GROMACS .gro file of C-alpha atoms in nm:
model
  199
    1MET     CA    1  -2.796   1.641   1.859
    2ALA     CA    2  -2.745   1.287   1.733
    3ALA     CA    3  -2.457   1.080   1.866
    4PRO     CA    4  -2.173   1.025   1.619
    5LEU     CA    5  -2.192   0.708   1.417
    6LYS     CA    6  -1.955   0.429   1.514
    7THR     CA    7  -1.788   0.445   1.174
    8ASP     CA    8  -1.729   0.820   1.220
    9THR     CA    9  -1.556   0.765   1.554
   10ARG     CA   10  -1.355   0.473   1.420
   11ASP     CA   11  -1.249   0.685   1.119
   12ALA     CA   12  -1.153   0.971   1.352
   13ILE     CA   13  -0.933   0.734   1.553
   14LEU     CA   14  -0.767   0.591   1.242
   15ASN     CA   15  -0.718   0.937   1.091
   16ALA     CA   16  -0.560   1.058   1.415
   17ALA     CA   17  -0.330   0.755   1.433
   18THR     CA   18  -0.228   0.800   1.069
   19ALA     CA   19  -0.147   1.168   1.125
   20LEU     CA   20   0.055   1.091   1.437
   21LEU     CA   21   0.247   0.811   1.267
   22GLY     CA   22   0.345   1.057   0.996
   23GLU     CA   23   0.523   1.260   1.265
   24HIS     CA   24   0.627   1.005   1.530
   25THR     CA   25   0.731   0.643   1.563
   26PHE     CA   26   0.469   0.386   1.658
   27ASP     CA   27   0.642   0.321   1.989
   28THR     CA   28   0.611   0.686   2.097
   29VAL     CA   29   0.246   0.723   1.996
   30THR     CA   30   0.023   0.642   2.293
   31LEU     CA   31  -0.348   0.564   2.305
   32ALA     CA   32  -0.397   0.884   2.505
   33LEU     CA   33  -0.225   1.085   2.230
   34ILE     CA   34  -0.442   0.920   1.964
   35ALA     CA   35  -0.758   0.994   2.165
   36ARG     CA   36  -0.657   1.358   2.211
   37LYS     CA   37  -0.578   1.398   1.840
   38ALA     CA   38  -0.913   1.235   1.749
   39GLY     CA   39  -1.100   1.466   1.988
   40ILE     CA   40  -1.243   1.184   2.198
   41SER     CA   41  -1.193   1.052   2.548
   42LYS     CA   42  -0.955   0.768   2.618
   43GLY     CA   43  -1.255   0.565   2.736
   44THR     CA   44  -1.424   0.614   2.399
   45LEU     CA   45  -1.108   0.501   2.224
   46TYR     CA   46  -1.099   0.186   2.441
   47TYR     CA   47  -1.457   0.113   2.338
   48TYR     CA   48  -1.330   0.069   1.980
   49TYR     CA   49  -0.971  -0.046   2.031
   50SER     CA   50  -0.812  -0.222   2.325
   51SER     CA   51  -0.454  -0.178   2.198
   52LYS     CA   52  -0.235   0.003   1.949
   53GLU     CA   53  -0.191  -0.331   1.773
   54ASP     CA   54  -0.564  -0.340   1.696
   55ILE     CA   55  -0.540   0.012   1.552
   56LEU     CA   56  -0.242  -0.100   1.347
   57PHE     CA   57  -0.444  -0.390   1.202
   58ASP     CA   58  -0.721  -0.156   1.090
   59LEU     CA   59  -0.471   0.095   0.952
   60THR     CA   60  -0.313  -0.182   0.747
   61ASP     CA   61  -0.649  -0.289   0.606
   62ARG     CA   62  -0.758   0.066   0.534
   63TYR     CA   63  -0.432   0.157   0.362
   64LEU     CA   64  -0.429  -0.153   0.143
   65ASP     CA   65  -0.802  -0.118   0.070
   66THR     CA   66  -0.739   0.236  -0.049
   67LEU     CA   67  -0.461   0.126  -0.283
   68ALA     CA   68  -0.675  -0.154  -0.430
   69ARG     CA   69  -0.988   0.063  -0.460
   70ASP     CA   70  -0.796   0.346  -0.627
   71LEU     CA   71  -0.647   0.102  -0.878
   72LEU     CA   72  -0.987  -0.045  -0.967
   73GLU     CA   73  -1.152   0.296  -0.998
   74TRP     CA   74  -0.871   0.418  -1.220
   75VAL     CA   75  -0.869   0.107  -1.440
   76ASP     CA   76  -1.247   0.109  -1.482
   77ASN     CA   77  -1.264   0.480  -1.575
   78ALA     CA   78  -1.357   0.483  -1.945
   79GLU     CA   79  -1.246   0.845  -1.976
   80LYS     CA   80  -0.883   0.761  -1.895
   81ASP     CA   81  -0.609   0.599  -2.099
   82THR     CA   82  -0.567   0.276  -1.905
   83SER     CA   83  -0.349   0.102  -2.161
   84LEU     CA   84  -0.077  -0.129  -2.035
   85PRO     CA   85   0.201   0.135  -2.028
   86ARG     CA   86  -0.024   0.377  -1.838
   87LEU     CA   87  -0.138   0.100  -1.599
   88ILE     CA   88   0.219   0.005  -1.517
   89TYR     CA   89   0.324   0.366  -1.458
   90TYR     CA   90   0.013   0.435  -1.248
   91VAL     CA   91   0.077   0.135  -1.021
   92LEU     CA   92   0.442   0.226  -0.973
   93GLU     CA   93   0.377   0.596  -0.914
   94ARG     CA   94   0.078   0.548  -0.685
   95GLY     CA   95   0.230   0.261  -0.492
   96ALA     CA   96   0.560   0.440  -0.439
   97ALA     CA   97   0.397   0.768  -0.334
   98SER     CA   98   0.525   0.887   0.000
   99THR     CA   99   0.190   1.018   0.127
  100TYR     CA  100   0.170   0.743   0.387
  101GLY     CA  101   0.532   0.639   0.352
  102ASN     CA  102   0.621   0.639   0.723
  103LEU     CA  103   0.311   0.439   0.805
  104ARG     CA  104   0.370   0.189   0.528
  105LEU     CA  105   0.733   0.135   0.617
  106TYR     CA  106   0.634   0.090   0.980
  107LEU     CA  107   0.370  -0.167   0.883
  108ILE     CA  108   0.622  -0.360   0.676
  109GLY     CA  109   0.880  -0.340   0.956
  110ALA     CA  110   0.627  -0.454   1.214
  111GLY     CA  111   0.525  -0.742   0.991
  112VAL     CA  112   0.880  -0.872   0.953
  113SER     CA  113   0.988  -0.817   1.313
  114GLY     CA  114   0.775  -1.063   1.502
  115ARG     CA  115   0.418  -0.935   1.483
  116ASP     CA  116   0.297  -1.253   1.319
  117ALA     CA  117  -0.074  -1.167   1.298
  118LEU     CA  118   0.012  -0.840   1.124
  119ARG     CA  119   0.257  -1.016   0.891
  120LYS     CA  120  -0.010  -1.268   0.788
  121ARG     CA  121  -0.265  -0.995   0.725
  122TYR     CA  122  -0.017  -0.793   0.520
  123VAL     CA  123   0.080  -1.099   0.313
  124GLU     CA  124  -0.289  -1.181   0.249
  125ARG     CA  125  -0.357  -0.827   0.132
  126TYR     CA  126  -0.047  -0.828  -0.090
  127ALA     CA  127  -0.176  -1.149  -0.248
  128GLU     CA  128  -0.513  -0.986  -0.318
  129PHE     CA  129  -0.351  -0.678  -0.468
  130HIS     CA  130  -0.119  -0.898  -0.675
  131ARG     CA  131  -0.411  -1.104  -0.806
  132THR     CA  132  -0.606  -0.794  -0.910
  133LEU     CA  133  -0.303  -0.640  -1.075
  134ALA     CA  134  -0.215  -0.960  -1.262
  135GLU     CA  135  -0.573  -0.983  -1.394
  136LYS     CA  136  -0.562  -0.625  -1.523
  137ILE     CA  137  -0.225  -0.683  -1.692
  138ALA     CA  138  -0.349  -1.005  -1.856
  139GLU     CA  139  -0.662  -0.826  -1.984
  140ARG     CA  140  -0.441  -0.575  -2.163
  141GLU     CA  141  -0.170  -0.814  -2.283
  142PRO     CA  142  -0.267  -1.183  -2.280
  143ALA     CA  143   0.086  -1.292  -2.380
  144ALA     CA  144   0.242  -1.120  -2.078
  145GLU     CA  145   0.375  -1.314  -1.783
  146ALA     CA  146   0.119  -1.129  -1.572
  147ASP     CA  147   0.195  -1.309  -1.246
  148TYR     CA  148   0.563  -1.220  -1.264
  149ILE     CA  149   0.502  -0.863  -1.385
  150ALA     CA  150   0.258  -0.799  -1.099
  151TRP     CA  151   0.513  -0.915  -0.841
  152LEU     CA  152   0.784  -0.712  -1.013
  153LEU     CA  153   0.572  -0.397  -0.989
  154LEU     CA  154   0.483  -0.455  -0.624
  155THR     CA  155   0.847  -0.514  -0.534
  156VAL     CA  156   0.971  -0.212  -0.728
  157MET     CA  157   0.712   0.021  -0.576
  158ASP     CA  158   0.823  -0.083  -0.226
  159GLY     CA  159   1.187  -0.017  -0.317
  160VAL     CA  160   1.109   0.326  -0.463
  161LEU     CA  161   0.912   0.412  -0.149
  162VAL     CA  162   1.216   0.326   0.064
  163GLN     CA  163   1.441   0.551  -0.148
  164ARG     CA  164   1.189   0.837  -0.129
  165GLN     CA  165   1.156   0.803   0.248
  166LEU     CA  166   1.535   0.802   0.282
  167GLU     CA  167   1.538   1.119   0.068
  168ASN     CA  168   1.828   0.965  -0.121
  169PRO     CA  169   1.982   1.259  -0.313
  170VAL     CA  170   2.132   1.040  -0.586
  171PHE     CA  171   1.806   0.863  -0.666
  172ASP     CA  172   1.569   1.029  -0.915
  173PRO     CA  173   1.233   0.859  -0.852
  174GLU     CA  174   1.048   1.015  -1.147
  175ARG     CA  175   1.315   0.915  -1.397
  176PHE     CA  176   1.337   0.569  -1.242
  177LEU     CA  177   0.958   0.517  -1.255
  178HIS     CA  178   0.934   0.625  -1.620
  179LYS     CA  179   1.225   0.399  -1.720
  180THR     CA  180   1.087   0.105  -1.521
  181ALA     CA  181   0.743   0.149  -1.676
  182ALA     CA  182   0.898   0.146  -2.024
  183VAL     CA  183   1.113  -0.160  -1.953
  184THR     CA  184   0.825  -0.348  -1.790
  185THR     CA  185   0.593  -0.268  -2.080
  186ALA     CA  186   0.853  -0.408  -2.320
  187LEU     CA  187   0.874  -0.724  -2.108
  188CYS     CA  188   0.502  -0.774  -2.151
  189GLY     CA  189   0.530  -0.813  -2.526
  190GLU     CA  190   0.705  -1.148  -2.518
  191PRO     CA  191   0.667  -1.446  -2.285
  192LEU     CA  192   0.961  -1.473  -2.049
  193PRO     CA  193   1.200  -1.767  -2.097
  194GLU     CA  194   1.166  -2.064  -1.866
  195GLU     CA  195   1.388  -2.048  -1.559
  196SER     CA  196   1.714  -2.228  -1.611
  197PRO     CA  197   1.750  -2.542  -1.400
  198GLU     CA  198   1.975  -2.540  -1.098
  199PRO     CA  199   2.328  -2.666  -1.180
   0.00000   0.00000   0.00000
């Protein structure tokens, strides 16, 4: 029987860590627990990762890669309606999905609470996602303030994710996403006014 490929083992470790972080906090998840969940020895895990922080880095990259890849696949699918209103709704809905909500909120929290290398990586990936999104908005509506709209969408999707994870009973995420998509699409029709100077 052939030995498992390195990418298979690495994926098993990341999948196990993702599953555990959906149920536990990062601080309570140990390398031994990750190894057990992945079905490998702790020594094998150490061959790939020397710390939970290293796993966290790869989880961040994988999560953000998935978001960016899904967006590009969706946008480039000729069989789908990828008009500007649909693009805006898709980004908001997909980005605010709670599938990996605990993980994402942990990554954001870790990035703003002193894990500088993680913060830098997260900011770099946000910039890449923003750039891609702004390009796709500009392709559909050249008059739109695509840079601003892309940041607006990224900020809103993070806020909706927080409300979903809090299970806020007075917040209706579907209604909010539809309304925000409609308002944002309307914003794209006209250039935004210049910022007013400071008094």
